[in-house]
Amino acid sequence: MPKLKHEFTGMKILIVDDTPANVDILKKTLTHYGFNILMAPSGEIALKTIPKTQPDLILLDIMMPGINGFETCQRLKADQSTRDIPIIFITAKIETKDIVEGFSVGGADYITKPFCMEELLARIETQLQLHKITKDLKNAILSMHEAKEDSIAKSEFLSRMSHELKTPLNSVLGFAQLLEMSQPPGLTEEQKKHMNLIIDAGKHLLKMIEEVLDVTDLDTGNLKILSGKVSLKPALEEALDAVAPEAKKRQITLINNATTNETLIVKGEKRRIKQILIALLLNAIKYNKEAGNVTVDMSQQDGLVLTSIKDTGEGIPQELTERIFEPFFRQEHHKTIVGGVGMGLTTVKKLTEIMNGKIKVESKLDEGSCFTLELPAFKNTQESLPA
């Protein structure tokens, strides 16, 4: 029998299920492993009790009378006080559309009935570990912004934070990748799929950590830009290639109207410009409507090269268009459930400004948003670009 990691002993797990037999099995097993078990027989009762009890994880049945699991999850993710609690769906349904719907409303994972308790425990531990890393990351960065330390102390803090956050995350990734490579006998296709989900989630968190460290390096002056001549078309094409899998997954069409602008050359660093473009494209993809479009245009005027990235999402209220660039800002009650800690646009703004550029946004509710990146054009465009 697997053993529960000591750090998770006593954590609260809420079981939301209207079938007493399922609840009894889960309660008996998880209590044996040291969890503190809470129960709710319906989505309605769960929604009333969760803000008060604040469980560390929720096991949520999909098929229930009244409010089903999907709607319950969606409401929890729309509430600031409960949106970060990881949710594992319990389901007898394994159709792809149900799995996709579960993830689209904010579910972290799912497990099918009848239960394999070893698998369930592994999933619970993984989600608790990922949740802990994310929480530690937010607390660490918030503490850094509140601290009035000199640059040396900040550098020491960042080094310590990087080690403390990356070490447990690399352990999660390493264990999952080891399982992937070894392919233990008896591992089902469903379990292999779940293993890949763990790896993807770990890589996503690692990317988030690196994104936050970029911002803190910019704040402390440790991140330097190697300014030079950059042809914008190749940088954009590479950025579009990088986000294409995410666009395909969300059924978003990428429209590049900048295919003929080969002579648009800016002053900056290609790697950072590409990072900005990827962040803006991912933002347009993730906050888009289902089967929407993302359109890219480029032009040059008054010594500036303008790159506009327009989506067909639900838009941003006028009073929030400046706040979206603040660290950790997330638009409340957004119809689209989007992961991350809210640092992507902060990084975009800081990188753009350090290259003497500007980032602007125009948005109309129910029509979408358009982000425009303004970078200074390289004055002598007759010189050949470096190889």
mmCIF file of C-alpha atoms in Angstrom:
data_model
loop_
_atom_site.group_PDB
_atom_site.id
_atom_site.type_symbol
_atom_site.label_atom_id
_atom_site.label_comp_id
_atom_site.label_asym_id
_atom_site.label_seq_id
_atom_site.Cartn_x
_atom_site.Cartn_y
_atom_site.Cartn_z
ATOM 1 C CA MET A 1 0.000 0.000 0.000
ATOM 2 C CA PRO A 2 1.365 3.462 -0.848
ATOM 3 C CA LYS A 3 2.223 5.839 1.975
ATOM 4 C CA LEU A 4 0.979 9.408 2.246
ATOM 5 C CA LYS A 5 3.631 12.116 2.341
ATOM 6 C CA HIS A 6 3.826 13.571 5.838
ATOM 7 C CA GLU A 7 3.259 17.154 4.606
ATOM 8 C CA PHE A 8 -0.273 16.221 3.434
ATOM 9 C CA THR A 9 -1.427 14.527 6.665
ATOM 10 C CA GLY A 10 -4.479 16.254 8.116
ATOM 11 C CA MET A 11 -5.331 18.166 4.947
ATOM 12 C CA LYS A 12 -9.043 18.638 4.296
ATOM 13 C CA ILE A 13 -10.658 16.872 1.345
ATOM 14 C CA LEU A 14 -14.292 17.578 0.517
ATOM 15 C CA ILE A 15 -16.233 14.746 -1.162
ATOM 16 C CA VAL A 16 -19.218 16.041 -3.152
ATOM 17 C CA ASP A 17 -21.306 13.017 -4.184
ATOM 18 C CA ASP A 18 -24.974 12.051 -3.825
ATOM 19 C CA THR A 19 -24.246 8.297 -3.713
ATOM 20 C CA PRO A 20 -23.674 7.143 -0.092
ATOM 21 C CA ALA A 21 -21.798 3.992 -1.166
ATOM 22 C CA ASN A 22 -19.202 6.039 -3.077
ATOM 23 C CA VAL A 23 -18.821 8.469 -0.177
ATOM 24 C CA ASP A 24 -18.350 5.628 2.335
ATOM 25 C CA ILE A 25 -15.587 3.998 0.269
ATOM 26 C CA LEU A 26 -13.745 7.274 -0.276
ATOM 27 C CA LYS A 27 -14.124 8.416 3.327
ATOM 28 C CA LYS A 28 -12.893 5.123 4.777
ATOM 29 C CA THR A 29 -9.869 4.936 2.479
ATOM 30 C CA LEU A 30 -8.801 8.585 2.672
ATOM 31 C CA THR A 31 -9.284 8.730 6.449
ATOM 32 C CA HIS A 32 -6.979 5.720 6.691
ATOM 33 C CA TYR A 33 -4.315 7.727 4.830
ATOM 34 C CA GLY A 34 -4.573 10.609 7.277
ATOM 35 C CA PHE A 35 -6.821 13.060 5.446
ATOM 36 C CA ASN A 36 -9.530 15.042 7.216
ATOM 37 C CA ILE A 37 -12.722 14.270 5.276
ATOM 38 C CA LEU A 38 -15.631 16.655 4.712
ATOM 39 C CA MET A 39 -18.805 15.692 2.838
ATOM 40 C CA ALA A 40 -21.544 17.390 0.833
ATOM 41 C CA PRO A 41 -24.383 15.426 -0.854
ATOM 42 C CA SER A 42 -25.054 18.022 -3.571
ATOM 43 C CA GLY A 43 -23.563 20.881 -5.539
ATOM 44 C CA GLU A 44 -25.861 23.378 -3.825
ATOM 45 C CA ILE A 45 -24.711 22.393 -0.338
ATOM 46 C CA ALA A 46 -21.075 22.335 -1.451
ATOM 47 C CA LEU A 47 -21.317 25.906 -2.776
ATOM 48 C CA LYS A 48 -22.676 27.078 0.588
ATOM 49 C CA THR A 49 -20.108 25.302 2.771
ATOM 50 C CA ILE A 50 -16.854 25.550 0.770
ATOM 51 C CA PRO A 51 -16.214 29.300 1.340
ATOM 52 C CA LYS A 52 -16.438 28.643 5.110
ATOM 53 C CA THR A 53 -14.597 25.310 5.355
ATOM 54 C CA GLN A 54 -11.918 26.054 2.691
ATOM 55 C CA PRO A 55 -10.925 22.437 1.873
ATOM 56 C CA ASP A 56 -7.469 21.790 0.431
ATOM 57 C CA LEU A 57 -8.922 19.675 -2.409
ATOM 58 C CA ILE A 58 -12.370 18.730 -3.719
ATOM 59 C CA LEU A 59 -13.483 15.362 -5.123
ATOM 60 C CA LEU A 60 -16.522 16.316 -7.200
ATOM 61 C CA ASP A 61 -19.020 13.911 -8.765
ATOM 62 C CA ILE A 62 -20.219 15.013 -12.208
ATOM 63 C CA MET A 63 -23.671 13.405 -12.339
ATOM 64 C CA MET A 64 -25.757 14.787 -9.469
ATOM 65 C CA PRO A 65 -29.368 16.010 -9.217
ATOM 66 C CA GLY A 66 -29.788 19.775 -9.233
ATOM 67 C CA ILE A 67 -26.490 21.510 -9.965
ATOM 68 C CA ASN A 68 -24.169 19.026 -11.684
ATOM 69 C CA GLY A 69 -20.427 18.812 -11.132
ATOM 70 C CA PHE A 70 -19.489 20.972 -14.133
ATOM 71 C CA GLU A 71 -21.677 23.886 -13.029
ATOM 72 C CA THR A 72 -20.544 23.536 -9.418
ATOM 73 C CA CYS A 73 -16.920 23.702 -10.537
ATOM 74 C CA GLN A 74 -17.566 26.706 -12.777
ATOM 75 C CA ARG A 75 -19.174 28.632 -9.907
ATOM 76 C CA LEU A 76 -16.309 27.807 -7.559
ATOM 77 C CA LYS A 77 -13.754 29.023 -10.108
ATOM 78 C CA ALA A 78 -15.665 32.294 -10.534
ATOM 79 C CA ASP A 79 -15.421 33.021 -6.793
ATOM 80 C CA GLN A 80 -12.212 34.703 -5.617
ATOM 81 C CA SER A 81 -12.338 32.845 -2.276
ATOM 82 C CA THR A 82 -12.572 29.349 -3.823
ATOM 83 C CA ARG A 83 -11.075 29.612 -7.326
ATOM 84 C CA ASP A 84 -7.650 28.230 -6.363
ATOM 85 C CA ILE A 85 -8.899 25.020 -4.690
ATOM 86 C CA PRO A 86 -7.926 22.050 -6.931
ATOM 87 C CA ILE A 87 -10.885 19.957 -8.115
ATOM 88 C CA ILE A 88 -10.728 16.312 -9.208
ATOM 89 C CA PHE A 89 -13.852 15.114 -10.997
ATOM 90 C CA ILE A 90 -15.368 11.715 -10.172
ATOM 91 C CA THR A 91 -17.058 10.210 -13.212
ATOM 92 C CA ALA A 92 -18.312 7.003 -14.761
ATOM 93 C CA LYS A 93 -18.231 8.767 -18.142
ATOM 94 C CA ILE A 94 -14.987 8.676 -20.110
ATOM 95 C CA GLU A 95 -16.027 10.295 -23.387
ATOM 96 C CA THR A 96 -13.596 12.887 -24.711
ATOM 97 C CA LYS A 97 -16.208 15.660 -24.719
ATOM 98 C CA ASP A 98 -16.833 15.142 -20.994
ATOM 99 C CA ILE A 99 -13.107 15.227 -20.241
ATOM 100 C CA VAL A 100 -12.705 18.413 -22.293
ATOM 101 C CA GLU A 101 -15.680 20.048 -20.568
ATOM 102 C CA GLY A 102 -14.257 19.168 -17.159
ATOM 103 C CA PHE A 103 -10.956 20.873 -17.924
ATOM 104 C CA SER A 104 -12.644 23.853 -19.617
ATOM 105 C CA VAL A 105 -14.626 24.736 -16.461
ATOM 106 C CA GLY A 106 -11.493 24.583 -14.324
ATOM 107 C CA GLY A 107 -11.101 20.965 -13.214
ATOM 108 C CA ALA A 108 -7.526 19.926 -12.400
ATOM 109 C CA ASP A 109 -7.946 16.182 -13.027
ATOM 110 C CA TYR A 110 -10.516 13.378 -13.086
ATOM 111 C CA ILE A 111 -10.830 9.754 -12.027
ATOM 112 C CA THR A 112 -13.287 7.135 -13.218
ATOM 113 C CA LYS A 113 -15.474 4.778 -11.198
ATOM 114 C CA PRO A 114 -14.931 2.096 -9.954
ATOM 115 C CA PHE A 115 -11.976 3.581 -8.073
ATOM 116 C CA CYS A 116 -8.387 2.376 -8.107
ATOM 117 C CA MET A 117 -7.350 3.713 -4.700
ATOM 118 C CA GLU A 118 -3.602 3.760 -5.466
ATOM 119 C CA GLU A 119 -4.315 5.848 -8.561
ATOM 120 C CA LEU A 120 -6.671 8.168 -6.667
ATOM 121 C CA LEU A 121 -4.118 8.737 -3.905
ATOM 122 C CA ALA A 122 -1.405 9.498 -6.484
ATOM 123 C CA ARG A 123 -3.668 12.037 -8.200
ATOM 124 C CA ILE A 124 -4.582 13.689 -4.909
ATOM 125 C CA GLU A 125 -0.924 13.969 -3.863
ATOM 126 C CA THR A 126 0.049 15.391 -7.266
ATOM 127 C CA GLN A 127 -2.651 18.073 -7.181
ATOM 128 C CA LEU A 128 -1.840 19.003 -3.576
ATOM 129 C CA GLN A 129 1.857 19.277 -4.467
ATOM 130 C CA LEU A 130 1.163 21.449 -7.515
ATOM 131 C CA HIS A 131 -1.237 23.607 -5.495
ATOM 132 C CA LYS A 132 1.371 24.051 -2.755
ATOM 133 C CA ILE A 133 4.027 25.103 -5.270
ATOM 134 C CA THR A 134 1.693 27.655 -6.861
ATOM 135 C CA LYS A 135 0.661 29.029 -3.458
ATOM 136 C CA ASP A 136 4.284 29.282 -2.320
ATOM 137 C CA LEU A 137 5.151 31.065 -5.556
ATOM 138 C CA LYS A 138 2.436 33.691 -5.093
ATOM 139 C CA ASN A 139 3.321 34.249 -1.445
ATOM 140 C CA ALA A 140 7.014 34.544 -2.213
ATOM 141 C CA ILE A 141 6.538 37.128 -4.958
ATOM 142 C CA LEU A 142 4.016 39.140 -2.934
ATOM 143 C CA SER A 143 6.461 39.154 -0.029
ATOM 144 C CA MET A 144 9.214 40.374 -2.315
ATOM 145 C CA HIS A 145 7.108 43.273 -3.580
ATOM 146 C CA GLU A 146 6.227 44.259 -0.016
ATOM 147 C CA ALA A 147 9.779 44.038 1.262
ATOM 148 C CA LYS A 148 11.911 47.197 1.372
ATOM 149 C CA GLU A 149 15.250 45.538 0.895
ATOM 150 C CA ASP A 150 18.280 46.623 -1.079
ATOM 151 C CA SER A 151 19.184 44.969 -4.378
ATOM 152 C CA ILE A 152 21.657 42.523 -2.767
ATOM 153 C CA ALA A 153 19.024 41.213 -0.362
ATOM 154 C CA LYS A 154 16.541 40.907 -3.240
ATOM 155 C CA SER A 155 19.051 38.910 -5.273
ATOM 156 C CA GLU A 156 19.592 36.530 -2.348
ATOM 157 C CA PHE A 157 15.836 36.205 -1.931
ATOM 158 C CA LEU A 158 15.355 35.393 -5.622
ATOM 159 C CA SER A 159 18.090 32.779 -5.542
ATOM 160 C CA ARG A 160 16.542 31.112 -2.493
ATOM 161 C CA MET A 161 13.043 31.304 -3.977
ATOM 162 C CA SER A 162 14.200 29.779 -7.245
ATOM 163 C CA HIS A 163 15.764 26.848 -5.399
ATOM 164 C CA GLU A 164 12.828 26.308 -3.044
ATOM 165 C CA LEU A 165 10.233 26.374 -5.815
ATOM 166 C CA LYS A 166 12.086 24.530 -8.545
ATOM 167 C CA THR A 167 13.359 21.671 -6.373
ATOM 168 C CA PRO A 168 9.944 20.171 -5.455
ATOM 169 C CA LEU A 169 8.616 20.911 -8.930
ATOM 170 C CA ASN A 170 11.518 19.088 -10.566
ATOM 171 C CA SER A 171 10.824 16.165 -8.220
ATOM 172 C CA VAL A 172 7.227 15.980 -9.453
ATOM 173 C CA LEU A 173 8.342 16.231 -13.085
ATOM 174 C CA GLY A 174 11.201 13.769 -12.616
ATOM 175 C CA PHE A 175 8.964 11.127 -11.030
ATOM 176 C CA ALA A 176 6.326 11.470 -13.749
ATOM 177 C CA GLN A 177 8.920 11.376 -16.542
ATOM 178 C CA LEU A 178 10.551 8.323 -14.951
ATOM 179 C CA LEU A 179 7.192 6.550 -15.044
ATOM 180 C CA GLU A 180 6.749 7.640 -18.655
ATOM 181 C CA MET A 181 10.128 6.200 -19.671
ATOM 182 C CA SER A 182 9.878 2.967 -17.667
ATOM 183 C CA GLN A 183 6.290 2.154 -18.749
ATOM 184 C CA PRO A 184 5.436 -0.102 -15.750
ATOM 185 C CA PRO A 185 3.556 -3.305 -16.645
ATOM 186 C CA GLY A 186 -0.199 -3.047 -16.330
ATOM 187 C CA LEU A 187 -0.354 0.694 -16.948
ATOM 188 C CA THR A 188 -3.541 1.367 -18.914
ATOM 189 C CA GLU A 189 -3.864 3.855 -21.766
ATOM 190 C CA GLU A 190 -6.020 6.000 -19.496
ATOM 191 C CA GLN A 191 -3.310 6.029 -16.821
ATOM 192 C CA LYS A 192 -0.670 6.911 -19.428
ATOM 193 C CA LYS A 193 -2.825 9.826 -20.515
ATOM 194 C CA HIS A 194 -3.079 11.010 -16.909
ATOM 195 C CA MET A 195 0.677 10.684 -16.495
ATOM 196 C CA ASN A 196 1.152 12.987 -19.485
ATOM 197 C CA LEU A 197 -1.254 15.477 -17.892
ATOM 198 C CA ILE A 198 0.938 15.554 -14.775
ATOM 199 C CA ILE A 199 4.018 16.222 -16.915
ATOM 200 C CA ASP A 200 2.254 18.986 -18.845
ATOM 201 C CA ALA A 201 1.053 20.612 -15.612
ATOM 202 C CA GLY A 202 4.562 20.496 -14.160
ATOM 203 C CA LYS A 203 6.072 22.082 -17.248
ATOM 204 C CA HIS A 204 3.403 24.769 -17.126
ATOM 205 C CA LEU A 205 4.281 25.588 -13.507
ATOM 206 C CA LEU A 206 7.983 25.687 -14.366
ATOM 207 C CA LYS A 207 7.199 28.176 -17.124
ATOM 208 C CA MET A 208 5.229 30.269 -14.614
ATOM 209 C CA ILE A 209 8.187 30.335 -12.225
ATOM 210 C CA GLU A 210 10.547 31.435 -15.000
ATOM 211 C CA GLU A 211 8.043 34.116 -16.021
ATOM 212 C CA VAL A 212 7.883 35.484 -12.482
ATOM 213 C CA LEU A 213 11.665 35.454 -12.178
ATOM 214 C CA ASP A 214 11.867 37.479 -15.391
ATOM 215 C CA VAL A 215 9.673 40.151 -13.794
ATOM 216 C CA THR A 216 11.704 40.210 -10.580
ATOM 217 C CA ASP A 217 14.947 40.429 -12.575
ATOM 218 C CA LEU A 218 13.487 43.411 -14.410
ATOM 219 C CA ASP A 219 12.477 45.016 -11.096
ATOM 220 C CA THR A 220 15.956 44.619 -9.635
ATOM 221 C CA GLY A 221 17.789 45.584 -12.830
ATOM 222 C CA ASN A 222 19.356 42.139 -13.194
ATOM 223 C CA LEU A 223 17.832 41.475 -16.615
ATOM 224 C CA LYS A 224 19.787 43.125 -19.425
ATOM 225 C CA ILE A 225 18.555 43.633 -22.985
ATOM 226 C CA LEU A 226 21.038 43.139 -25.835
ATOM 227 C CA SER A 227 19.737 45.797 -28.191
ATOM 228 C CA GLY A 228 20.281 45.398 -31.936
ATOM 229 C CA LYS A 229 18.531 45.118 -35.292
ATOM 230 C CA VAL A 230 15.598 42.711 -35.350
ATOM 231 C CA SER A 231 13.533 41.802 -38.412
ATOM 232 C CA LEU A 232 10.027 41.506 -37.032
ATOM 233 C CA LYS A 233 8.579 39.077 -39.582
ATOM 234 C CA PRO A 234 10.792 36.060 -38.647
ATOM 235 C CA ALA A 235 10.257 36.767 -34.931
ATOM 236 C CA LEU A 236 6.484 36.813 -35.468
ATOM 237 C CA GLU A 237 6.525 33.614 -37.541
ATOM 238 C CA GLU A 238 8.474 31.806 -34.804
ATOM 239 C CA ALA A 239 6.034 33.101 -32.178
ATOM 240 C CA LEU A 240 3.047 31.915 -34.230
ATOM 241 C CA ASP A 241 4.635 28.468 -34.607
ATOM 242 C CA ALA A 242 5.175 28.330 -30.829
ATOM 243 C CA VAL A 243 1.508 29.046 -29.991
ATOM 244 C CA ALA A 244 -0.019 26.977 -32.810
ATOM 245 C CA PRO A 245 -0.567 23.838 -30.639
ATOM 246 C CA GLU A 246 -2.444 25.882 -28.005
ATOM 247 C CA ALA A 247 -4.556 27.538 -30.715
ATOM 248 C CA LYS A 248 -5.389 24.145 -32.233
ATOM 249 C CA LYS A 249 -6.346 22.735 -28.822
ATOM 250 C CA ARG A 250 -8.777 25.618 -28.286
ATOM 251 C CA GLN A 251 -9.979 25.639 -31.934
ATOM 252 C CA ILE A 252 -8.701 29.197 -32.480
ATOM 253 C CA THR A 253 -7.790 30.328 -36.021
ATOM 254 C CA LEU A 254 -4.555 32.330 -36.318
ATOM 255 C CA ILE A 255 -4.653 34.928 -39.123
ATOM 256 C CA ASN A 256 -1.311 36.488 -40.084
ATOM 257 C CA ASN A 257 -1.793 39.628 -42.197
ATOM 258 C CA ALA A 258 1.862 40.594 -41.789
ATOM 259 C CA THR A 259 3.255 38.161 -44.365
ATOM 260 C CA THR A 260 4.499 40.865 -46.775
ATOM 261 C CA ASN A 261 6.162 43.140 -44.204
ATOM 262 C CA GLU A 262 9.698 41.786 -44.589
ATOM 263 C CA THR A 263 11.405 45.188 -44.256
ATOM 264 C CA LEU A 264 9.993 46.099 -40.842
ATOM 265 C CA ILE A 265 13.048 46.252 -38.609
ATOM 266 C CA VAL A 266 13.029 47.326 -34.970
ATOM 267 C CA LYS A 267 15.605 48.068 -32.311
ATOM 268 C CA GLY A 268 15.610 45.501 -29.520
ATOM 269 C CA GLU A 269 16.529 41.900 -28.662
ATOM 270 C CA LYS A 270 14.969 39.170 -30.801
ATOM 271 C CA ARG A 271 14.573 36.652 -27.958
ATOM 272 C CA ARG A 272 12.704 39.165 -25.806
ATOM 273 C CA ILE A 273 10.578 40.466 -28.693
ATOM 274 C CA LYS A 274 9.599 36.888 -29.483
ATOM 275 C CA GLN A 275 8.778 36.382 -25.775
ATOM 276 C CA ILE A 276 6.490 39.441 -25.886
ATOM 277 C CA LEU A 277 4.739 38.253 -29.057
ATOM 278 C CA ILE A 278 4.190 34.750 -27.642
ATOM 279 C CA ALA A 279 2.709 36.186 -24.428
ATOM 280 C CA LEU A 280 0.338 38.475 -26.354
ATOM 281 C CA LEU A 281 -0.708 35.674 -28.722
ATOM 282 C CA LEU A 282 -1.341 33.244 -25.846
ATOM 283 C CA ASN A 283 -3.371 35.901 -24.061
ATOM 284 C CA ALA A 284 -5.490 36.392 -27.203
ATOM 285 C CA ILE A 285 -5.944 32.627 -27.578
ATOM 286 C CA LYS A 286 -6.811 31.873 -23.960
ATOM 287 C CA TYR A 287 -9.272 34.737 -23.529
ATOM 288 C CA ASN A 288 -10.986 34.112 -26.861
ATOM 289 C CA LYS A 289 -14.382 32.634 -27.511
ATOM 290 C CA GLU A 290 -14.783 29.064 -28.753
ATOM 291 C CA ALA A 291 -13.663 28.702 -32.402
ATOM 292 C CA GLY A 292 -12.653 32.383 -32.438
ATOM 293 C CA ASN A 293 -9.949 34.204 -34.403
ATOM 294 C CA VAL A 294 -6.661 35.906 -33.569
ATOM 295 C CA THR A 295 -5.548 38.395 -36.229
ATOM 296 C CA VAL A 296 -2.047 39.896 -36.480
ATOM 297 C CA ASP A 297 -1.220 43.064 -38.438
ATOM 298 C CA MET A 298 1.962 45.142 -38.788
ATOM 299 C CA SER A 299 2.639 48.680 -39.983
ATOM 300 C CA GLN A 300 5.166 51.487 -39.625
ATOM 301 C CA GLN A 301 4.483 55.140 -38.819
ATOM 302 C CA ASP A 302 6.302 58.071 -37.210
ATOM 303 C CA GLY A 303 9.453 56.067 -36.520
ATOM 304 C CA LEU A 304 7.559 53.243 -34.833
ATOM 305 C CA VAL A 305 6.742 49.692 -35.905
ATOM 306 C CA LEU A 306 3.259 48.691 -34.750
ATOM 307 C CA THR A 307 2.206 45.077 -34.230
ATOM 308 C CA SER A 308 -1.475 44.593 -33.410
ATOM 309 C CA ILE A 309 -2.903 41.322 -32.075
ATOM 310 C CA LYS A 310 -6.692 41.240 -32.094
ATOM 311 C CA ASP A 311 -8.956 38.575 -30.592
ATOM 312 C CA THR A 312 -12.692 37.859 -30.755
ATOM 313 C CA GLY A 313 -13.202 37.288 -27.027
ATOM 314 C CA GLU A 314 -15.619 38.887 -24.596
ATOM 315 C CA GLY A 315 -13.504 42.015 -24.120
ATOM 316 C CA ILE A 316 -12.259 43.943 -21.096
ATOM 317 C CA PRO A 317 -14.243 46.588 -19.191
ATOM 318 C CA GLN A 318 -12.812 50.061 -19.827
ATOM 319 C CA GLU A 319 -11.986 50.620 -16.154
ATOM 320 C CA LEU A 320 -9.764 47.501 -16.117
ATOM 321 C CA THR A 321 -7.657 48.143 -19.237
ATOM 322 C CA GLU A 322 -4.787 49.614 -17.195
ATOM 323 C CA ARG A 323 -5.018 47.136 -14.318
ATOM 324 C CA ILE A 324 -4.469 44.103 -16.558
ATOM 325 C CA PHE A 325 -0.734 44.918 -16.596
ATOM 326 C CA GLU A 326 -0.475 44.744 -12.787
ATOM 327 C CA PRO A 327 1.237 41.683 -11.230
ATOM 328 C CA PHE A 328 -1.205 38.870 -10.363
ATOM 329 C CA PHE A 329 -4.205 40.716 -11.808
ATOM 330 C CA ARG A 330 -6.947 38.346 -13.025
ATOM 331 C CA GLN A 331 -10.244 39.576 -14.448
ATOM 332 C CA GLU A 332 -13.035 38.469 -12.093
ATOM 333 C CA HIS A 333 -16.018 36.436 -13.321
ATOM 334 C CA HIS A 334 -14.446 35.848 -16.720
ATOM 335 C CA LYS A 335 -16.311 33.205 -18.714
ATOM 336 C CA THR A 336 -13.039 31.573 -19.740
ATOM 337 C CA ILE A 337 -11.103 29.669 -17.067
ATOM 338 C CA VAL A 338 -7.457 30.524 -17.564
ATOM 339 C CA GLY A 339 -4.516 29.102 -15.663
ATOM 340 C CA GLY A 340 -1.452 30.995 -14.487
ATOM 341 C CA VAL A 341 -0.612 33.527 -11.805
ATOM 342 C CA GLY A 342 -1.269 36.653 -13.842
ATOM 343 C CA MET A 343 2.293 37.713 -14.730
ATOM 344 C CA GLY A 344 2.287 37.412 -18.545
ATOM 345 C CA LEU A 345 1.106 40.935 -19.370
ATOM 346 C CA THR A 346 3.243 42.376 -16.562
ATOM 347 C CA THR A 347 6.300 40.867 -18.245
ATOM 348 C CA VAL A 348 5.149 42.181 -21.630
ATOM 349 C CA LYS A 349 4.836 45.745 -20.328
ATOM 350 C CA LYS A 350 8.178 45.754 -18.518
ATOM 351 C CA LEU A 351 10.105 44.205 -21.430
ATOM 352 C CA THR A 352 8.482 46.598 -23.902
ATOM 353 C CA GLU A 353 9.345 49.646 -21.809
ATOM 354 C CA ILE A 354 12.960 48.565 -21.306
ATOM 355 C CA MET A 355 13.249 48.498 -25.135
ATOM 356 C CA ASN A 356 11.800 52.048 -25.275
ATOM 357 C CA GLY A 357 8.467 50.810 -26.582
ATOM 358 C CA LYS A 358 4.842 50.935 -25.487
ATOM 359 C CA ILE A 359 2.002 48.439 -25.199
ATOM 360 C CA LYS A 360 -1.553 49.680 -25.718
ATOM 361 C CA VAL A 361 -4.937 47.965 -25.510
ATOM 362 C CA GLU A 362 -8.331 48.757 -26.961
ATOM 363 C CA SER A 363 -11.323 46.630 -26.064
ATOM 364 C CA LYS A 364 -15.066 46.431 -26.604
ATOM 365 C CA LEU A 365 -17.258 44.194 -24.495
ATOM 366 C CA ASP A 366 -18.617 41.172 -26.411
ATOM 367 C CA GLU A 367 -16.410 42.055 -29.419
ATOM 368 C CA GLY A 368 -12.854 41.438 -28.260
ATOM 369 C CA SER A 369 -9.570 43.174 -27.499
ATOM 370 C CA CYS A 370 -6.679 44.500 -29.573
ATOM 371 C CA PHE A 371 -3.193 44.798 -28.069
ATOM 372 C CA THR A 372 -0.751 46.975 -30.011
ATOM 373 C CA LEU A 373 2.998 46.645 -29.499
ATOM 374 C CA GLU A 374 4.922 49.809 -30.435
ATOM 375 C CA LEU A 375 8.691 49.457 -30.865
ATOM 376 C CA PRO A 376 11.163 52.011 -32.255
ATOM 377 C CA ALA A 377 12.080 51.339 -35.872
ATOM 378 C CA PHE A 378 15.770 50.777 -36.544
ATOM 379 C CA LYS A 379 16.847 53.966 -38.295
ATOM 380 C CA ASN A 380 19.383 52.580 -40.772
ATOM 381 C CA THR A 381 17.375 49.827 -42.483
ATOM 382 C CA GLN A 382 19.775 49.687 -45.425
ATOM 383 C CA GLU A 383 22.392 47.796 -43.411
ATOM 384 C CA SER A 384 22.361 44.032 -43.720
ATOM 385 C CA LEU A 385 21.017 42.074 -40.790
ATOM 386 C CA PRO A 386 23.432 39.897 -38.823
ATOM 387 C CA ALA A 387 23.317 36.239 -39.774
#
